[in-house]
Tab-separated table of C-alpha atoms and ligand atoms in Angstrom:
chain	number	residue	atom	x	y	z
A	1	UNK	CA	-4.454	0.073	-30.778
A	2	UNK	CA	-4.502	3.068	-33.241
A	3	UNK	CA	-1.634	5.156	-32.371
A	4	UNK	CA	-0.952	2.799	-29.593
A	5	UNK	CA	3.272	3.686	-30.693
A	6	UNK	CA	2.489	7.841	-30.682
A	7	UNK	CA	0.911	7.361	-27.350
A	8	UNK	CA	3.596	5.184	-25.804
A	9	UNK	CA	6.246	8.192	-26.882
A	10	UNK	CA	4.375	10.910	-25.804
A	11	UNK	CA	3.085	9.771	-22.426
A	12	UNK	CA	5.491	6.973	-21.372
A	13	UNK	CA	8.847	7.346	-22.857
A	14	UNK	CA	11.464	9.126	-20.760
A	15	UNK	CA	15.550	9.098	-20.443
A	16	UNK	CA	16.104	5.930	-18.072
A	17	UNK	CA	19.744	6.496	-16.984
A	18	UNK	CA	19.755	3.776	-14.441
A	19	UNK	CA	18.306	1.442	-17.019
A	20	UNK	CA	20.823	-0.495	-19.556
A	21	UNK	CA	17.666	-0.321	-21.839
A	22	UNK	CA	15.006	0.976	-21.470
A	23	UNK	CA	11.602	1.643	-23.567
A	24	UNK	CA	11.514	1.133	-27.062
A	25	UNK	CA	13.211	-2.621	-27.695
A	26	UNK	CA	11.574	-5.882	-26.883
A	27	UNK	CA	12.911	-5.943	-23.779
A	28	UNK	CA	14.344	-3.824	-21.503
A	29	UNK	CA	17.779	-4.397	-19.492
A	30	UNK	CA	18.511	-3.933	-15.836
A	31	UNK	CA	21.984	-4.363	-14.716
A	32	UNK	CA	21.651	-5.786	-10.545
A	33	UNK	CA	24.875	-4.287	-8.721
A	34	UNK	CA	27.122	-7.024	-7.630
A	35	UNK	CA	25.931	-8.560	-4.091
A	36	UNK	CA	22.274	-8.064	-4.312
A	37	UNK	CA	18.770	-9.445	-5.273
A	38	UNK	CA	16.303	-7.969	-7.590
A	39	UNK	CA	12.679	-8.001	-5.564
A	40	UNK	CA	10.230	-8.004	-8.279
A	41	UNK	CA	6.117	-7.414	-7.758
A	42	UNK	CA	3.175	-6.816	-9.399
A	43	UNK	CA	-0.089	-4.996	-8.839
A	44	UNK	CA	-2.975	-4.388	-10.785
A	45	UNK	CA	-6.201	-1.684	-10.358
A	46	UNK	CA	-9.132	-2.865	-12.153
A	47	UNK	CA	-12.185	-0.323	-13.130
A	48	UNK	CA	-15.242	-0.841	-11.083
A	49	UNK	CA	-13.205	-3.135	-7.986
A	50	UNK	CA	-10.122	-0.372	-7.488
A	51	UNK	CA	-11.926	2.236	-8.793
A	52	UNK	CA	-14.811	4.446	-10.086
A	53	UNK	CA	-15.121	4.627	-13.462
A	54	UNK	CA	-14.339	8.718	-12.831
A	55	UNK	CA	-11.651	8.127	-10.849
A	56	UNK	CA	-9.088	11.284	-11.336
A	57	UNK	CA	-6.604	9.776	-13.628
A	58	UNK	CA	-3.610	11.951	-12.004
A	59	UNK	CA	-4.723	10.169	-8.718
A	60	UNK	CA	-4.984	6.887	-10.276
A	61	UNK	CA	-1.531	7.275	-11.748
A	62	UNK	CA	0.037	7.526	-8.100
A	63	UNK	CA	-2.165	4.791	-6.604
A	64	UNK	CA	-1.309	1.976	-9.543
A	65	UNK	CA	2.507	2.414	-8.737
A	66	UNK	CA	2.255	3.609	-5.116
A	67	UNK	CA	0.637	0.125	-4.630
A	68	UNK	CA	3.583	-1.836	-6.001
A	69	UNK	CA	6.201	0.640	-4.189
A	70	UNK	CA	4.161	-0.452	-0.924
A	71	UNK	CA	5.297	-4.287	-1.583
A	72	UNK	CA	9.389	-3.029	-2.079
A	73	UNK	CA	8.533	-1.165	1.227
A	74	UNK	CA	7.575	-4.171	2.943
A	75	UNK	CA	10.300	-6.571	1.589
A	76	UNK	CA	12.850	-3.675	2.581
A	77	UNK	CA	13.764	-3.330	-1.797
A	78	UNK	CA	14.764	0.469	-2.597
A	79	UNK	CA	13.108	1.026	-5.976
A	80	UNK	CA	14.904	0.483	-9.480
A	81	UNK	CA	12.224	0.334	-12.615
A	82	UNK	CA	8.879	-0.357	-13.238
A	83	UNK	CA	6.936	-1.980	-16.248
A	84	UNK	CA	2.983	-0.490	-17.226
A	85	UNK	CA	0.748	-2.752	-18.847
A	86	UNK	CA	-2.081	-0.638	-19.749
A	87	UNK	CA	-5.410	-1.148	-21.719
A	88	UNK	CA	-7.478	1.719	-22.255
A	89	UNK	CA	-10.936	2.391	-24.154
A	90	UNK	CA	-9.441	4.657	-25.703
A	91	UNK	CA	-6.632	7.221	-26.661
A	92	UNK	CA	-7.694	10.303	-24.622
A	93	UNK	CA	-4.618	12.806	-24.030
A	94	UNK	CA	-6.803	14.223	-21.504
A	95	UNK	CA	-6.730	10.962	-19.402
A	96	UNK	CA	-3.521	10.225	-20.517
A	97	UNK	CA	-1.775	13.492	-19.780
A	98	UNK	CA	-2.761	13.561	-15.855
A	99	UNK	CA	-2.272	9.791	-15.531
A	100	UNK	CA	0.956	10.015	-17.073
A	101	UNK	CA	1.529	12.948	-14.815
A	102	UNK	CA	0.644	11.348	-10.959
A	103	UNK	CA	2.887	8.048	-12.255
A	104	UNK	CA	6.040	9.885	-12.705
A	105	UNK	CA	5.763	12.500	-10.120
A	106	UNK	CA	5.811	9.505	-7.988
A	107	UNK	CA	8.407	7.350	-9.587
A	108	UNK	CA	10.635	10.234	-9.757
A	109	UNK	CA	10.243	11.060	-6.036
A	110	UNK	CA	11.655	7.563	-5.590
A	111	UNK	CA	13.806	7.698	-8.525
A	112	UNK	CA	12.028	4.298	-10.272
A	113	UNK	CA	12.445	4.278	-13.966
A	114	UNK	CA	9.683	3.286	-16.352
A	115	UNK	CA	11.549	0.650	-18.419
A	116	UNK	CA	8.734	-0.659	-20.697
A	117	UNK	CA	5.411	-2.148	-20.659
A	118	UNK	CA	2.545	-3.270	-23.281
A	119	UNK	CA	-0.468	-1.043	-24.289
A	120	UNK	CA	-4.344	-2.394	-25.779
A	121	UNK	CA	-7.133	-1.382	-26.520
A	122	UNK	CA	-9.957	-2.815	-23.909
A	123	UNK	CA	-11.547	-1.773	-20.709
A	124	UNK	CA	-9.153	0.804	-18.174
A	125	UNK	CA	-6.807	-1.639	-16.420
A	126	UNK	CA	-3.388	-1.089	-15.002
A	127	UNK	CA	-1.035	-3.118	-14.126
A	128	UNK	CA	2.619	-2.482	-12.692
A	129	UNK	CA	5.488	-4.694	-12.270
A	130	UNK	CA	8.415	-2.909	-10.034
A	131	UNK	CA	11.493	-3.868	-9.674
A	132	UNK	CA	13.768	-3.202	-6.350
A	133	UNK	CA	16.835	-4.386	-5.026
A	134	UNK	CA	18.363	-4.700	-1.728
A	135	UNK	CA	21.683	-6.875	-0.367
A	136	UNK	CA	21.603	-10.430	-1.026
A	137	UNK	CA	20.207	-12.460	2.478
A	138	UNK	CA	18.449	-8.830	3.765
A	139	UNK	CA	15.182	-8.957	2.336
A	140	UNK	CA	12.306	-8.544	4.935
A	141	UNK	CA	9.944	-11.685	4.831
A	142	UNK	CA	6.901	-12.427	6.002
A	143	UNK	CA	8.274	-15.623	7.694
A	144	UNK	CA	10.401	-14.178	10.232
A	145	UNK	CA	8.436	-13.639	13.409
A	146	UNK	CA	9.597	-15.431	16.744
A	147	UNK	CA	7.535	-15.370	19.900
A	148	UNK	CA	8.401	-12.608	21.932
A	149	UNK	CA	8.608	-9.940	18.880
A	150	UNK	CA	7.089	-6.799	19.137
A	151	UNK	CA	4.359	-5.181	16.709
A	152	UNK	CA	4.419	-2.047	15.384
A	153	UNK	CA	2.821	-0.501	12.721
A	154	UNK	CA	3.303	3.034	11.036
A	155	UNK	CA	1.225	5.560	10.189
A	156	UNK	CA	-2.282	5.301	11.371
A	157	UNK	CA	-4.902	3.039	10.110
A	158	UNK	CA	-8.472	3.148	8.985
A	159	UNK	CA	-8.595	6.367	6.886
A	160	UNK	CA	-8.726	5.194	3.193
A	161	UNK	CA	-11.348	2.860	4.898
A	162	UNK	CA	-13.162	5.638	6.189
A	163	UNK	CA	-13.082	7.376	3.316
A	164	UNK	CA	-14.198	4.643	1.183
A	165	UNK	CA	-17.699	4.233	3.468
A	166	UNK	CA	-18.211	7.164	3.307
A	167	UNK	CA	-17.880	7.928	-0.488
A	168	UNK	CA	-19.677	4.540	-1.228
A	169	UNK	CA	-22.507	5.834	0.847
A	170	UNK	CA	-22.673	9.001	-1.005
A	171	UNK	CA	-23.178	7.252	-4.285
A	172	UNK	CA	-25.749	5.445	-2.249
A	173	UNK	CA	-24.132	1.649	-3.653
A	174	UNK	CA	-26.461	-0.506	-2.467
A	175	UNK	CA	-25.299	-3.128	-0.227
A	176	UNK	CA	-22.803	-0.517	1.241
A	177	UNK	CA	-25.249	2.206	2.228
A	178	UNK	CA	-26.775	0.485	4.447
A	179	UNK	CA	-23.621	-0.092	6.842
A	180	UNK	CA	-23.189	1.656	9.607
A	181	UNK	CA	-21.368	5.450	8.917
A	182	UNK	CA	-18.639	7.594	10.665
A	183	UNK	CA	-20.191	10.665	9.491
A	184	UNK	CA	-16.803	12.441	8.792
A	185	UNK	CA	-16.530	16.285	9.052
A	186	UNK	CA	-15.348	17.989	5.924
A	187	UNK	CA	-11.884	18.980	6.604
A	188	UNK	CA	-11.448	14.831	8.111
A	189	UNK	CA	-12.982	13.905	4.464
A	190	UNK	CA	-10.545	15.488	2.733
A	191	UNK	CA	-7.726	14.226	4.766
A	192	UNK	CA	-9.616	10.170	4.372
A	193	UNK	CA	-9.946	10.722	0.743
A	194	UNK	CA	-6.289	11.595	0.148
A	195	UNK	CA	-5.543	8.875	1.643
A	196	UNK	CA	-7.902	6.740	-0.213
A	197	UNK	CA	-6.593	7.899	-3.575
A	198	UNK	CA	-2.988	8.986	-2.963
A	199	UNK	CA	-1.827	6.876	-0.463
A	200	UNK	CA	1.853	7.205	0.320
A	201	UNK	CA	4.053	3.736	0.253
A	202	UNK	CA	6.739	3.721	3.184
A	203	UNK	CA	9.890	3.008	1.121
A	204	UNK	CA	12.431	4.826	3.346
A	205	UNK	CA	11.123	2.855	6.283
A	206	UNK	CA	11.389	-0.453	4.642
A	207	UNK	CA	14.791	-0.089	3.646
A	208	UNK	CA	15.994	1.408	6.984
A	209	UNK	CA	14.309	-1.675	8.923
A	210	UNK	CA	16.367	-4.584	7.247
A	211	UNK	CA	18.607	-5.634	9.492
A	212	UNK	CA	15.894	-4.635	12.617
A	213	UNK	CA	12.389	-6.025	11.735
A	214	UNK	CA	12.093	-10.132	12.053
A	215	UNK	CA	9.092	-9.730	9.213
A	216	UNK	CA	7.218	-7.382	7.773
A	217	UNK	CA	4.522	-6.868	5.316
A	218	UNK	CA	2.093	-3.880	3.990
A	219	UNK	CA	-1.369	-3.148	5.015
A	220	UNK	CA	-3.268	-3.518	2.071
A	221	UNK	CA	-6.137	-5.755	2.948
A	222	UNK	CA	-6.414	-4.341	6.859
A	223	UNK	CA	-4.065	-4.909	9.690
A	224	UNK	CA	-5.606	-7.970	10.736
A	225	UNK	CA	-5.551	-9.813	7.210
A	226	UNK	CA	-2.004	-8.469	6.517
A	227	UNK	CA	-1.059	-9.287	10.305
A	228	UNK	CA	-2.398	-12.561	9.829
A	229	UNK	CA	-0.029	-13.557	6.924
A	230	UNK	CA	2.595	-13.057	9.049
A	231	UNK	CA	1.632	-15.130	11.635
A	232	UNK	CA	0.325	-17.893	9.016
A	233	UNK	CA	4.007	-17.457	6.953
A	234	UNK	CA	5.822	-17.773	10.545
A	235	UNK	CA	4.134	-20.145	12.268
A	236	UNK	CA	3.214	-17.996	15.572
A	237	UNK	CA	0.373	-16.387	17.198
A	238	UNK	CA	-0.209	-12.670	18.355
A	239	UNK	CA	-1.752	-10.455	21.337
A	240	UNK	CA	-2.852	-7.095	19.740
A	241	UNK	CA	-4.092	-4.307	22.178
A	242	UNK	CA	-6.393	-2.352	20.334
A	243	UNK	CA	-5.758	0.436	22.981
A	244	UNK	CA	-2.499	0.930	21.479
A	245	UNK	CA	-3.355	1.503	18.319
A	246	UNK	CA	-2.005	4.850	16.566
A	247	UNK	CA	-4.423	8.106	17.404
A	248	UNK	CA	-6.120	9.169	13.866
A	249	UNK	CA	-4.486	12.933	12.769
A	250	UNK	CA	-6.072	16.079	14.543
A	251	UNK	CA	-8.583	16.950	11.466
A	252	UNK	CA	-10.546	13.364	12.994
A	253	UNK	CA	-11.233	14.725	16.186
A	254	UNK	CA	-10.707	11.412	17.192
A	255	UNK	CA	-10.612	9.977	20.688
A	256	UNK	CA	-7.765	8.063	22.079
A	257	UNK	CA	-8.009	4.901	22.122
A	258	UNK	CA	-10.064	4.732	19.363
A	259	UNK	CA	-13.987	4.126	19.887
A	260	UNK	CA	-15.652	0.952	18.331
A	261	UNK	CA	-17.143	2.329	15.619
A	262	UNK	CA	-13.155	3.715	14.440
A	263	UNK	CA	-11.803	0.235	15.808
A	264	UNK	CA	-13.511	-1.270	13.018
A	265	UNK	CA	-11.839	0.541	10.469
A	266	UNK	CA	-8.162	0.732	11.816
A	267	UNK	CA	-8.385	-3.179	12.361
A	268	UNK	CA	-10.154	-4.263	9.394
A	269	UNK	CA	-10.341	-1.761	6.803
A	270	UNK	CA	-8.161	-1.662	3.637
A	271	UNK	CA	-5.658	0.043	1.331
A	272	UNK	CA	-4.146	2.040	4.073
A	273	UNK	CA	-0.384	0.970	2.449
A	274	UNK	CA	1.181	1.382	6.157
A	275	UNK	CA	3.273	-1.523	6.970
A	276	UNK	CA	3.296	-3.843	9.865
A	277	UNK	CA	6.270	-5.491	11.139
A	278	UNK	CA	7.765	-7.346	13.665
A	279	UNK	CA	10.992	-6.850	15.776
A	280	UNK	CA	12.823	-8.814	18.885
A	281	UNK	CA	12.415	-6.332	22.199
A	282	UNK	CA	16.571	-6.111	21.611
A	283	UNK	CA	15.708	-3.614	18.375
A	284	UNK	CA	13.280	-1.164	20.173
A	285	UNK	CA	15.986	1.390	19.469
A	286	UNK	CA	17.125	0.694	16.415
A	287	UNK	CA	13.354	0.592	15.759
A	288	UNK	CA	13.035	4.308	16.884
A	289	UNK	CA	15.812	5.302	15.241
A	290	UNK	CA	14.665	3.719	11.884
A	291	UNK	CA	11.164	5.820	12.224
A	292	UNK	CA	13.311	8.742	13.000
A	293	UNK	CA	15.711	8.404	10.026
A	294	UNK	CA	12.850	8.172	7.753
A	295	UNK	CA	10.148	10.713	9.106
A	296	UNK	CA	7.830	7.999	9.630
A	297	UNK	CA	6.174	7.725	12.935
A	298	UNK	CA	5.931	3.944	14.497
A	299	UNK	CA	3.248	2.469	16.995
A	300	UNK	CA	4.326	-0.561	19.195
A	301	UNK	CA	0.480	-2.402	19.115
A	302	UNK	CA	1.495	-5.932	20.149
A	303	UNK	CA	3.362	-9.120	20.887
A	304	UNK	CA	4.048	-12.056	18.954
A	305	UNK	CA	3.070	-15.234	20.737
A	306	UNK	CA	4.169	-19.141	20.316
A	307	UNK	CA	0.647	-19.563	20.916
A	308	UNK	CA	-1.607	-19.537	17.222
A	309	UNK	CA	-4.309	-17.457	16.638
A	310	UNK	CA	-4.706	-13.846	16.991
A	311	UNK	CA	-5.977	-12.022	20.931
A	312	UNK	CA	-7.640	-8.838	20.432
A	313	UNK	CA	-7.218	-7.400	24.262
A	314	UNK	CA	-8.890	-3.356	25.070
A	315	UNK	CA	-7.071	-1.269	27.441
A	316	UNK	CA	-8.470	-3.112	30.659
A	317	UNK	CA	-7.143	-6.700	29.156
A	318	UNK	CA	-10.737	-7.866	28.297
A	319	UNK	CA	-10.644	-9.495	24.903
A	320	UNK	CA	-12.223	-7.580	22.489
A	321	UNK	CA	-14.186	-9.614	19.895
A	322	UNK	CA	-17.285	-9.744	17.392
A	323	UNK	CA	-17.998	-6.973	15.200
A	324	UNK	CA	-14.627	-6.962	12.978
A	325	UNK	CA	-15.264	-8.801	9.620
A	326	UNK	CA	-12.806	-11.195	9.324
A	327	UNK	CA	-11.249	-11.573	12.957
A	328	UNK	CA	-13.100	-14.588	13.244
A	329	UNK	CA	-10.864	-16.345	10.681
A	330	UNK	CA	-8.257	-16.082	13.364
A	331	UNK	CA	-9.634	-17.748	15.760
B	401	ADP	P1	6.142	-6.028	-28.339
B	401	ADP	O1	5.191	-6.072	-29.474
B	401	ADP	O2	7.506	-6.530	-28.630
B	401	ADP	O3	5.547	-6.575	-27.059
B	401	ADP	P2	5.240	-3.379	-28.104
B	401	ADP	O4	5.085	-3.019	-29.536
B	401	ADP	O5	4.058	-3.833	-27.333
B	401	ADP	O6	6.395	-4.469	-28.025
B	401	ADP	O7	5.902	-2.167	-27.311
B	401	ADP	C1	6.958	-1.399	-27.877
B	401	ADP	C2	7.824	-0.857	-26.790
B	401	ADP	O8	7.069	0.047	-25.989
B	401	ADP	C3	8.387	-1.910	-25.824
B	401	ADP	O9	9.690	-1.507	-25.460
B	401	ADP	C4	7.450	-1.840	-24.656
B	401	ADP	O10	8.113	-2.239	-23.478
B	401	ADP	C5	7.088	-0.372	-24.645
B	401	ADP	N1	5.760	-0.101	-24.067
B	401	ADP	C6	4.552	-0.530	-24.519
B	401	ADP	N2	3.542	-0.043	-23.750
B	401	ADP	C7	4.126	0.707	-22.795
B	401	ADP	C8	3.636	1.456	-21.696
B	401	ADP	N3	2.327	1.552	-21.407
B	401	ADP	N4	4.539	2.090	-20.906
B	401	ADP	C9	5.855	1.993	-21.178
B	401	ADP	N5	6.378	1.314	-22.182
B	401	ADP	C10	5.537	0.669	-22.997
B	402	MG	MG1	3.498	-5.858	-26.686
């Protein structure tokens, strides 16, 4: 790409002290402290399936690595270094400014060094690698759930979701208009759409809960989905009580529990980045105390069970089925 090594010093070169090497070379160099594993992922936003084609780039620039900062969260990694591979139609400082801008504003609040990448000339994709670390033996898995573990899950679910129905039923996309709408007030919008296009990955969680949570992963795909890996990766089955799921924040004006219509949302909708994780009744405290230590408020929704498959139960113990896409597949 024209430029392509002007545009990669401008917007994406920065002092990497925590990096032996870092941009500029043909590889950069990471040095892992003595003791402990590297926890490496990769994410990538594609225009017109992540995002809208006018997607705020400053935005977009927090979402691509906030994504990848979600997985460290859930493997219990504290962030290291990223890489950015990055095609673009074209050289536009005025993209490139705020994108570059969101990004490190991001990976500075969680001190992750960009340490290279590759740039081309093609339509707007992003993709991140990060790169984490955390003692050897102490990485949270997915496989780790026994019978008898608790749920939780932090945050609160089903805004980005919200937000996402709503904004796709603005632009009046067809097959997605015609599904049925939590009319949100303005001021709950706002709140859904930040969300949506900032969402913030729970790093200082993750870390604190190695040594606490049997498993973990984030919510990217809804809490059942994401749930469901667990249970697939361990083996196990779960009771869920969708009474217990966390309130929505005051701008919702929300009931408690949830009705359907919100259910629907918290349970199946996506790209919330909260994580879900599991922990033996023995932790409850150290549970507490790990939301405590990093600000992040924690929801007890559940039970894991020997039994597979997943039971949705309401508030009187009635199992609560049909209208969530993809509870079925749990069955
Ligand atoms: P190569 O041809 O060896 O793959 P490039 O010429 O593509 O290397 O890139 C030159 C340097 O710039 C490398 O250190 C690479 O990691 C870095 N780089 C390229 N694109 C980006 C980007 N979008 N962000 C950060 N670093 C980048
Ligand atoms: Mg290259």
């Amino acid at each position: 790409m024209d430029g392509e090594f002007a545009l990669i010093r401008q917007f994406f070169t920065r002092p990497t002290p925590r990096a032996v090497l870092g941009v500029g070379d043909d590889c950069a160099l990471l040095q892992p402290a003595p003791g402990m594993h590297l926890a490496i992922s990769s994410d990538m936003l594609v225009n017109g399936r992540h995002f809208f084609d006018d997607a705020e780039p400053q935005a977009l620039g927090h979402k691509a690595l906030a994504v990848n900062l979600s997985d460290l969260a859930a493997c219990g990694a504290k962030p290291l270094a990223f890489t950015l591979a990055l095609a673009l139609p074209q050289a536009d400082p005025l993209w490139l400014g705020p994108f570059s801008r969101g990004l490190f504003a991001l990976a500075d609040a969680h001190g992750c060094e960009l340490i290279g990448g590759d740039t081309t000339r093609g339509p707007l994709n992003i993709c991140i690698t990060v790169f984490g670390e955390m003692p050897a033996g102490q990485a949270l898995l997915r496989s780790g759930a026994q019978a008898g573990d608790d749920i939780y899950v932090s945050g609160a679910l089903g805004e980005a979701s919200l937000a996402l129905a709503q904004l796709l039923h603005e632009r009046d996309t067809a097959s997605e208009a015609k599904k049925p709408q939590v009319p949100l007030a303005p001021e709950a919008y706002a709140c859904a759409l930040a969300r949506l296009h900032q969402p913030t990955p729970r790093v200082a969680l993750g870390q604190a809960l190695r040594g606490v949570a049997s498993a973990a992963a984030d919510i990217s795909d809804g809490l059942l989905a994401d749930l469901g890996h667990i249970l697939e990766r361990s083996a196990v089955g779960a009771t869920v009580h969708t009474a217990c799921l966390p309130a929505l924040p005051p701008a919702y004006g929300a009931a408690h529990p949830l009705p359907a219509q919100l259910l629907r949302h918290a349970l199946a909708g996506g790209d919330d980045y909260e994580l879900v994780f599991t922990a033996p009744p023995a932790q409850a405290r150290a549970v507490q105390a790990a939301a405590q230590a990093s600000h992040t408020p924690v929801t007890r929704i559940g039970h894991i069970d020997a039994q597979p498959g997943l039971r949705l139960l309401d508030g009187q113990g009635q199992a609560v089925t049909g209208e969530f896409g993809g509870f079925d597949h749990f069955a």
